[in-house]
Short mmCIF file of C-alpha atoms and ligand atoms in Angstrom, two decimals:
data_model
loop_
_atom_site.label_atom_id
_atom_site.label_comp_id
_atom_site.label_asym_id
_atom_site.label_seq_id
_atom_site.Cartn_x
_atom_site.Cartn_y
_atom_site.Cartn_z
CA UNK A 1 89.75 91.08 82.91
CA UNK A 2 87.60 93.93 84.17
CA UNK A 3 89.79 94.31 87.18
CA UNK A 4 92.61 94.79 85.06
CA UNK A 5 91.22 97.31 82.72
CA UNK A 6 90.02 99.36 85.49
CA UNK A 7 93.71 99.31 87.08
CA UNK A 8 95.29 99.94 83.65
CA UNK A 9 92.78 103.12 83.22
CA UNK A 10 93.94 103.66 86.55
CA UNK A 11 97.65 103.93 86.36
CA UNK A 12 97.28 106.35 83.33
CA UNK A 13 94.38 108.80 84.75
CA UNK A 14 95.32 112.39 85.60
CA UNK A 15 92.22 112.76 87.82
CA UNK A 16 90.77 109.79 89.36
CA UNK A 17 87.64 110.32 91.88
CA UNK A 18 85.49 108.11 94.20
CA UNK A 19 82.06 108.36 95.18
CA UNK A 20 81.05 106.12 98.00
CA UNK A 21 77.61 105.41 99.60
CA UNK A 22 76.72 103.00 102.65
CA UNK A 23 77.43 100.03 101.11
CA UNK A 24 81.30 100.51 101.81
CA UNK A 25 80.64 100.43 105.62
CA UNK A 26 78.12 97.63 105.69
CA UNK A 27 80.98 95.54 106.08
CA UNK A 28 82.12 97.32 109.33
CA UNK A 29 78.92 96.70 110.55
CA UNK A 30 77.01 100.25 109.96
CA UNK A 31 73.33 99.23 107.76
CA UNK A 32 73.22 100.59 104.60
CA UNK A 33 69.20 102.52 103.79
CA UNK A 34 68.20 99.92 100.94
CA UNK A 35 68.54 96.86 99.63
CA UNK A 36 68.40 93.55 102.79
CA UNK A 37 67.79 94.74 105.96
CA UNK A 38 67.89 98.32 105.02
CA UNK A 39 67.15 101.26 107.91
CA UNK A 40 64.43 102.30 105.73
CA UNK A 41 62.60 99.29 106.15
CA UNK A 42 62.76 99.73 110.08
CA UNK A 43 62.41 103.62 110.49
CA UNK A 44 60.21 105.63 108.50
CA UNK A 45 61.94 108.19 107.02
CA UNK A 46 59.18 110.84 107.07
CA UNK A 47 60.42 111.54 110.76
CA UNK A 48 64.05 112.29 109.59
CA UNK A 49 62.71 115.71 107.32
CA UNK A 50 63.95 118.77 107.55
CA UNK A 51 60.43 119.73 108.13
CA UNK A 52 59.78 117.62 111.10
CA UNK A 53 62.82 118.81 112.37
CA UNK A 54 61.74 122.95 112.40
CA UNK A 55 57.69 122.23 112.68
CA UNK A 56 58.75 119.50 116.04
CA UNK A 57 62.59 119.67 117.13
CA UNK A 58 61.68 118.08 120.25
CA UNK A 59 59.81 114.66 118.68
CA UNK A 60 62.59 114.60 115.62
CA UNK A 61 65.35 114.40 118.33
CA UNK A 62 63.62 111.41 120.22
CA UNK A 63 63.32 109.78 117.08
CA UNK A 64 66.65 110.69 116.20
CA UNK A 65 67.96 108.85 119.29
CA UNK A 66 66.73 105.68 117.69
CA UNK A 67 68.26 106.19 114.35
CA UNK A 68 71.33 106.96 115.23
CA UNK A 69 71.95 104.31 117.95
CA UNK A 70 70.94 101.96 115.13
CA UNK A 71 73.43 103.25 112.43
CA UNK A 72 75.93 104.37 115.05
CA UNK A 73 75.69 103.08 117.71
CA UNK A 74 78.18 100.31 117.80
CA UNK A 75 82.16 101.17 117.36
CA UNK A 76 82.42 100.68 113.94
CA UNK A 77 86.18 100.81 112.41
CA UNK A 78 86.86 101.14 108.82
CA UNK A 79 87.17 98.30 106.69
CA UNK A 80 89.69 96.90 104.01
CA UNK A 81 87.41 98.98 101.73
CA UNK A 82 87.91 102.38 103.36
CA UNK A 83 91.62 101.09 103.69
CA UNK A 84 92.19 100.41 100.20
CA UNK A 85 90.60 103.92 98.97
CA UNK A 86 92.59 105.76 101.43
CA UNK A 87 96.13 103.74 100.52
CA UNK A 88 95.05 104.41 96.33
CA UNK A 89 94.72 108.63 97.92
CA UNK A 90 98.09 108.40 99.90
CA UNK A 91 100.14 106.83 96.81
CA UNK A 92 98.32 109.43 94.53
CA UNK A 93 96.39 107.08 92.51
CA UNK A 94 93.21 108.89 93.87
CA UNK A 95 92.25 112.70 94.27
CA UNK A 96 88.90 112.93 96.37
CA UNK A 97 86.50 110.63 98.21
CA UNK A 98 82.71 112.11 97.43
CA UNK A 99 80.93 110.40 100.03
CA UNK A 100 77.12 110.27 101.11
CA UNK A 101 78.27 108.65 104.47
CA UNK A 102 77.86 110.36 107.72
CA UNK A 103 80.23 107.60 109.27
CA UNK A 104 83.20 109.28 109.57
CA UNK A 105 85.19 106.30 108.27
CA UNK A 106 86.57 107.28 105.57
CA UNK A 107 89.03 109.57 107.84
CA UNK A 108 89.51 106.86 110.39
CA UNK A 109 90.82 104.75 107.44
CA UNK A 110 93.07 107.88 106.47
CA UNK A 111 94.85 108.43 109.64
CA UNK A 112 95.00 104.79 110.40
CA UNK A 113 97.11 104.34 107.69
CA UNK A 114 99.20 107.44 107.85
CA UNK A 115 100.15 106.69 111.16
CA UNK A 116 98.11 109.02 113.02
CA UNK A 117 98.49 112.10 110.38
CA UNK A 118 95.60 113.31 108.35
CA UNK A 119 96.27 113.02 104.98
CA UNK A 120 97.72 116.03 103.32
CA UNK A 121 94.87 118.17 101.91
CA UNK A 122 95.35 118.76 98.33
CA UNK A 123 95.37 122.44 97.94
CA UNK A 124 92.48 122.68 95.30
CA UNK A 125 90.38 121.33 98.16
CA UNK A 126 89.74 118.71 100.88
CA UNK A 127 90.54 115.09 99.82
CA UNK A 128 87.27 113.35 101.49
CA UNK A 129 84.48 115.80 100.28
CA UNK A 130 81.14 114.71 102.86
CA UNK A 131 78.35 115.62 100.53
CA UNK A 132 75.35 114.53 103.41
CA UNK A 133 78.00 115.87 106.64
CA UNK A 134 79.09 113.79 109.36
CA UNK A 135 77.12 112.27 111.91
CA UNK A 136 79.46 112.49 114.67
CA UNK A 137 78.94 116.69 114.95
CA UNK A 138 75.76 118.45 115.85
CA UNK A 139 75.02 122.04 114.88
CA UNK A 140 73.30 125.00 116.31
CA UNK A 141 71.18 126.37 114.27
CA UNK A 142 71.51 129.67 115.58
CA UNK A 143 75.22 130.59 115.72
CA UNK A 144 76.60 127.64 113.80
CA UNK A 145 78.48 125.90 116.81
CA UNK A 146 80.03 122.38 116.25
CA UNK A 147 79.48 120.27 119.36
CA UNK A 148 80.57 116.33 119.50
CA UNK A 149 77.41 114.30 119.19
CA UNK A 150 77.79 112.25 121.44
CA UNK A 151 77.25 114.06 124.88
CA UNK A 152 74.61 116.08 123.48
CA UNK A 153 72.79 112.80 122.25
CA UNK A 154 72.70 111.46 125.75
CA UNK A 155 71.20 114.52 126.86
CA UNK A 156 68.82 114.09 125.06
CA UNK A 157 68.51 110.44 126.39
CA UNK A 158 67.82 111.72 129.49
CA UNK A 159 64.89 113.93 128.68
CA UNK A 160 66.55 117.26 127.43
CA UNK A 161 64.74 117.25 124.23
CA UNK A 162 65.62 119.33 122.05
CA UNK A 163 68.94 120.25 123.24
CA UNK A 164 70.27 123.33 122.90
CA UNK A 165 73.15 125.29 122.30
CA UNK A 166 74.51 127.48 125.12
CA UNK A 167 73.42 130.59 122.86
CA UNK A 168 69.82 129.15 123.26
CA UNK A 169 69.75 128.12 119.54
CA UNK A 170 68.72 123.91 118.76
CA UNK A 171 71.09 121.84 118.14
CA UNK A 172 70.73 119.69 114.51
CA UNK A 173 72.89 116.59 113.74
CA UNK A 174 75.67 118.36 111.50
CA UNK A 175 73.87 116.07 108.35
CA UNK A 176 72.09 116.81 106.03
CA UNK A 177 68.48 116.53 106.36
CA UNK A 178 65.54 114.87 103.26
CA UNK A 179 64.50 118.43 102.13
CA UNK A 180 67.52 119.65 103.35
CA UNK A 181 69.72 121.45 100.86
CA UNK A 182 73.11 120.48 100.19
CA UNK A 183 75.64 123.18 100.70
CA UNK A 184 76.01 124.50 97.40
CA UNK A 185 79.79 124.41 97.66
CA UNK A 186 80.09 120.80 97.97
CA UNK A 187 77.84 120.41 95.23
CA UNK A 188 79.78 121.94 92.71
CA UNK A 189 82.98 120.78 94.13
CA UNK A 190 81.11 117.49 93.60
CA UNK A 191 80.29 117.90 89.97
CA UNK A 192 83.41 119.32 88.95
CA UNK A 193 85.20 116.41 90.23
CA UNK A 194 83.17 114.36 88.15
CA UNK A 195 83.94 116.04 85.13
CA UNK A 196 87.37 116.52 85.24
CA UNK A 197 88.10 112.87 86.27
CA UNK A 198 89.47 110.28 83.92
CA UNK A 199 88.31 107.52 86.11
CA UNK A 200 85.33 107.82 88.56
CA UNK A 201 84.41 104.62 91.23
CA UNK A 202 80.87 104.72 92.39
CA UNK A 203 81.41 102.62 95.19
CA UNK A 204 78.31 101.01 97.55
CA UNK A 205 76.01 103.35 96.51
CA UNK A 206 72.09 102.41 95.20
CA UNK A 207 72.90 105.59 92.89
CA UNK A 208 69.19 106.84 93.58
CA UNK A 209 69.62 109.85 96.12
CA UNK A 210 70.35 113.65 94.49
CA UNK A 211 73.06 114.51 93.53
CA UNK A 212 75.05 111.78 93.85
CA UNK A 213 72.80 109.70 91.16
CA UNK A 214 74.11 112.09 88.61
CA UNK A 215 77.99 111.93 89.74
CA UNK A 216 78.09 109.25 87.31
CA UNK A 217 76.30 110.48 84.55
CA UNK A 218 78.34 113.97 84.57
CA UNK A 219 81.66 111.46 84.80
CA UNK A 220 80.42 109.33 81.82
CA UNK A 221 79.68 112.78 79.71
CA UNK A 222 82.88 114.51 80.05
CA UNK A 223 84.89 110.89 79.02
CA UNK A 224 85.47 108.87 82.20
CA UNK A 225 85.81 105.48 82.76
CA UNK A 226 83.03 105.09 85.02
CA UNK A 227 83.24 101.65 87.26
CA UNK A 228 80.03 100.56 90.01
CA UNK A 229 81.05 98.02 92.91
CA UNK A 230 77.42 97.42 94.29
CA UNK A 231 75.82 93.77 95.17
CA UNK A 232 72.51 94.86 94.21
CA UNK A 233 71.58 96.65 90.89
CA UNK A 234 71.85 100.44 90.10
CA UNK A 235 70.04 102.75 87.59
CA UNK A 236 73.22 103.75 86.25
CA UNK A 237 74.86 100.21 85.44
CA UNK A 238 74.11 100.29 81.43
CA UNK A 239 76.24 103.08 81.09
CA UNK A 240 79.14 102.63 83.34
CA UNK A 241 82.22 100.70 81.75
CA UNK A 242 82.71 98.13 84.15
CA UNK A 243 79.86 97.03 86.92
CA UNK A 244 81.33 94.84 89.55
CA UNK A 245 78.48 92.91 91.32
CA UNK A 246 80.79 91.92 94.22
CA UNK A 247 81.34 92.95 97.94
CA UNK A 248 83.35 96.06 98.23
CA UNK A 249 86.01 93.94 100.56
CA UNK A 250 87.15 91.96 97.60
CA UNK A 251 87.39 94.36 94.88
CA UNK A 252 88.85 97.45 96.32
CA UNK A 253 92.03 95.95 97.87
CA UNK A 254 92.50 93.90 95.01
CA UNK A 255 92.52 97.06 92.84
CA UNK A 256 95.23 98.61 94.89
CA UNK A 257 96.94 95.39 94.92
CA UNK A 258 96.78 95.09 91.26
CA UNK A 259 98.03 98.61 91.13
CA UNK A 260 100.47 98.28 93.46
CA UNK A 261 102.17 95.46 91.25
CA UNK A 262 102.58 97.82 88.32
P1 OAD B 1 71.91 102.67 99.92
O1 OAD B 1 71.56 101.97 101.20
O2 OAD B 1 70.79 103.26 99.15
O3 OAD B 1 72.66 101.67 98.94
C1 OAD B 1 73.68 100.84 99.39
C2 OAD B 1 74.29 100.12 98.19
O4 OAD B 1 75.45 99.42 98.64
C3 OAD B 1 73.38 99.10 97.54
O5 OAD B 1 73.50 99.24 96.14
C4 OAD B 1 73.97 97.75 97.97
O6 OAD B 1 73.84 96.75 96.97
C5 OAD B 1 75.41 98.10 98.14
N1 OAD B 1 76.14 97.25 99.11
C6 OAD B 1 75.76 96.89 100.36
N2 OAD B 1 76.72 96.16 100.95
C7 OAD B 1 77.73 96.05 100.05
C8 OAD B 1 79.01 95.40 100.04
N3 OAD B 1 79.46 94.75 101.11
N4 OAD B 1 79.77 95.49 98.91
C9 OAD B 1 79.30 96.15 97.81
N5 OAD B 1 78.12 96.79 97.78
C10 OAD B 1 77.34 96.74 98.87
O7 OAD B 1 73.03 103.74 100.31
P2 OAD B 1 73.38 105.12 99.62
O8 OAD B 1 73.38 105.02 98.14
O9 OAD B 1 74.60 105.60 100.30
O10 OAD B 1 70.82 110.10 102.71
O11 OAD B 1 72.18 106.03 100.08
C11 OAD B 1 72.18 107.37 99.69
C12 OAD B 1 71.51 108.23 100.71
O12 OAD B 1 70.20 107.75 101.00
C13 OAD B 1 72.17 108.24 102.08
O13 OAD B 1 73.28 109.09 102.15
C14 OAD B 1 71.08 108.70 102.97
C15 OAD B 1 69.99 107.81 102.42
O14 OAD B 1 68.69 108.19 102.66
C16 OAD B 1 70.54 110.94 103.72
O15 OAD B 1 70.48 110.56 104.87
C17 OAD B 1 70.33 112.36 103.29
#
């Protein structure tokens, strides 16, 4: 069966890399953008630019408060999903998680199951590459300060808007931004990944949004087995090798399982 194929590419793959999207969290409870229910249908992403954020800092971070109470703003834990990934990394089955998530899950799921330790980073690079950044930092514009969210998102709550660093600089959630550019490091990290893998997962991901749409293609090009776990359709299904149309809770841990056996 396709599961089996996929584990027996698996087993013999020198480089094996994933690329996740929201869809592997929906299951914790964090909406994906698309597809039933999407944020996109309740928030208008036009206030979310990078434009809206330097033309009107002060009305992008009210709206902001909305947005990310709705994606973030209940615990969320990782899933069997992000648990499977990270157990396929620790037993070196896996190189690198590519995710578009903000979430942050993907390293919950790594230190739960390392017992509190990060996972070792590889030294070519770090093991969960964040392509759109991480929602749970904010940034200051200015002198490039990290700050938790959190504390600077109530602040904002309770009328500082926009908040500021201490230098005087805004603060910006540490994500990337629509009309935003990606750090050009991650993007290349990002596409070499994809060619030099022998097996790439797109995992939860509508495979629409730059540049992870053409992960896949670049994986397909150089070789790779290219497999898509997605409920709903993707532009890139004709050419991938095996398209599971499942929930990412089934066919991830069943992989490792299956793997696991060997
Ligand atoms: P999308 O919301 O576009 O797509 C989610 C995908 O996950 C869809 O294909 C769903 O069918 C699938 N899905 C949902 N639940 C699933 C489940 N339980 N099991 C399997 N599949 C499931 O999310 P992304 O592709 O990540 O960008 O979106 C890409 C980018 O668009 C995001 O990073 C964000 C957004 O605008 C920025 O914010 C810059």
């Amino acid at each position: 069966d396709d599961l089996e194929r996929l584990a027996a590419d698996l087993r013999t793959a020198e480089t094996a890399v994933a690329l996740t999207g929201a869809g592997i969290s929906a299951p914790s409870g964090v909406p994906t953008f698309r597809g039933d229910g999407g944020v996109w249908d309740r928030f208008d992403e036009g206030q979310f630019t990078h434009g809206r954020f330097q033309r009107d800092p002060a009305g992008f971070w009210a709206a902001r408060i909305d947005l990310q109470r709705e994606l973030f703003g209940d615990d969320h834990e990782p899933n069997v999903a992000h648990e499977a990934l990270a157990a396929l990394q620790q037993s070196g089955r896996l190189e690198t998680i590519v995710t578009q998530n903000t979430d942050g899950l993907h390293d919950d799921a790594a230190e739960a199951i390392s017992d509190g330790d990060r996972l070792q980073t590889p030294l070519d690079g770090p093991s969960i590459l964040e392509l759109h950044g991480n929602a749970r930092r904010v940034r200051c514009v200015d002198c490039g300060q990290r700050a938790e969210a959190d504390p600077i998102f109530e602040r904002a709550a309770a009328g500082e808007l926009p908040p500021r660093c201490d230098c005087g600089g805004l603060f910006k959630p540490d994500v990337v931004l629509f009309g935003e550019q990606l750090p050009g490091a991650a993007i290349q990290r990002a596409r070499s990944l994809a060619r030099e893998s022998d097996v790439f997962l797109a995992i939860g991901s509508s495979l629409v949004v730059e540049p992870a749409a053409s992960l896949p293609r670049i994986a397909t090009g150089s070789g790779a087995t290219v497999a898509v776990v997605t409920l709903e359709e993707t532009p890139f299904d004709e050419l991938a090798d095996v398209v599971f149309r499942r929930d990412v809770t089934d066919v991830l841990p069943a992989l490792y399982e299956r793997l696991e056996e060997s």
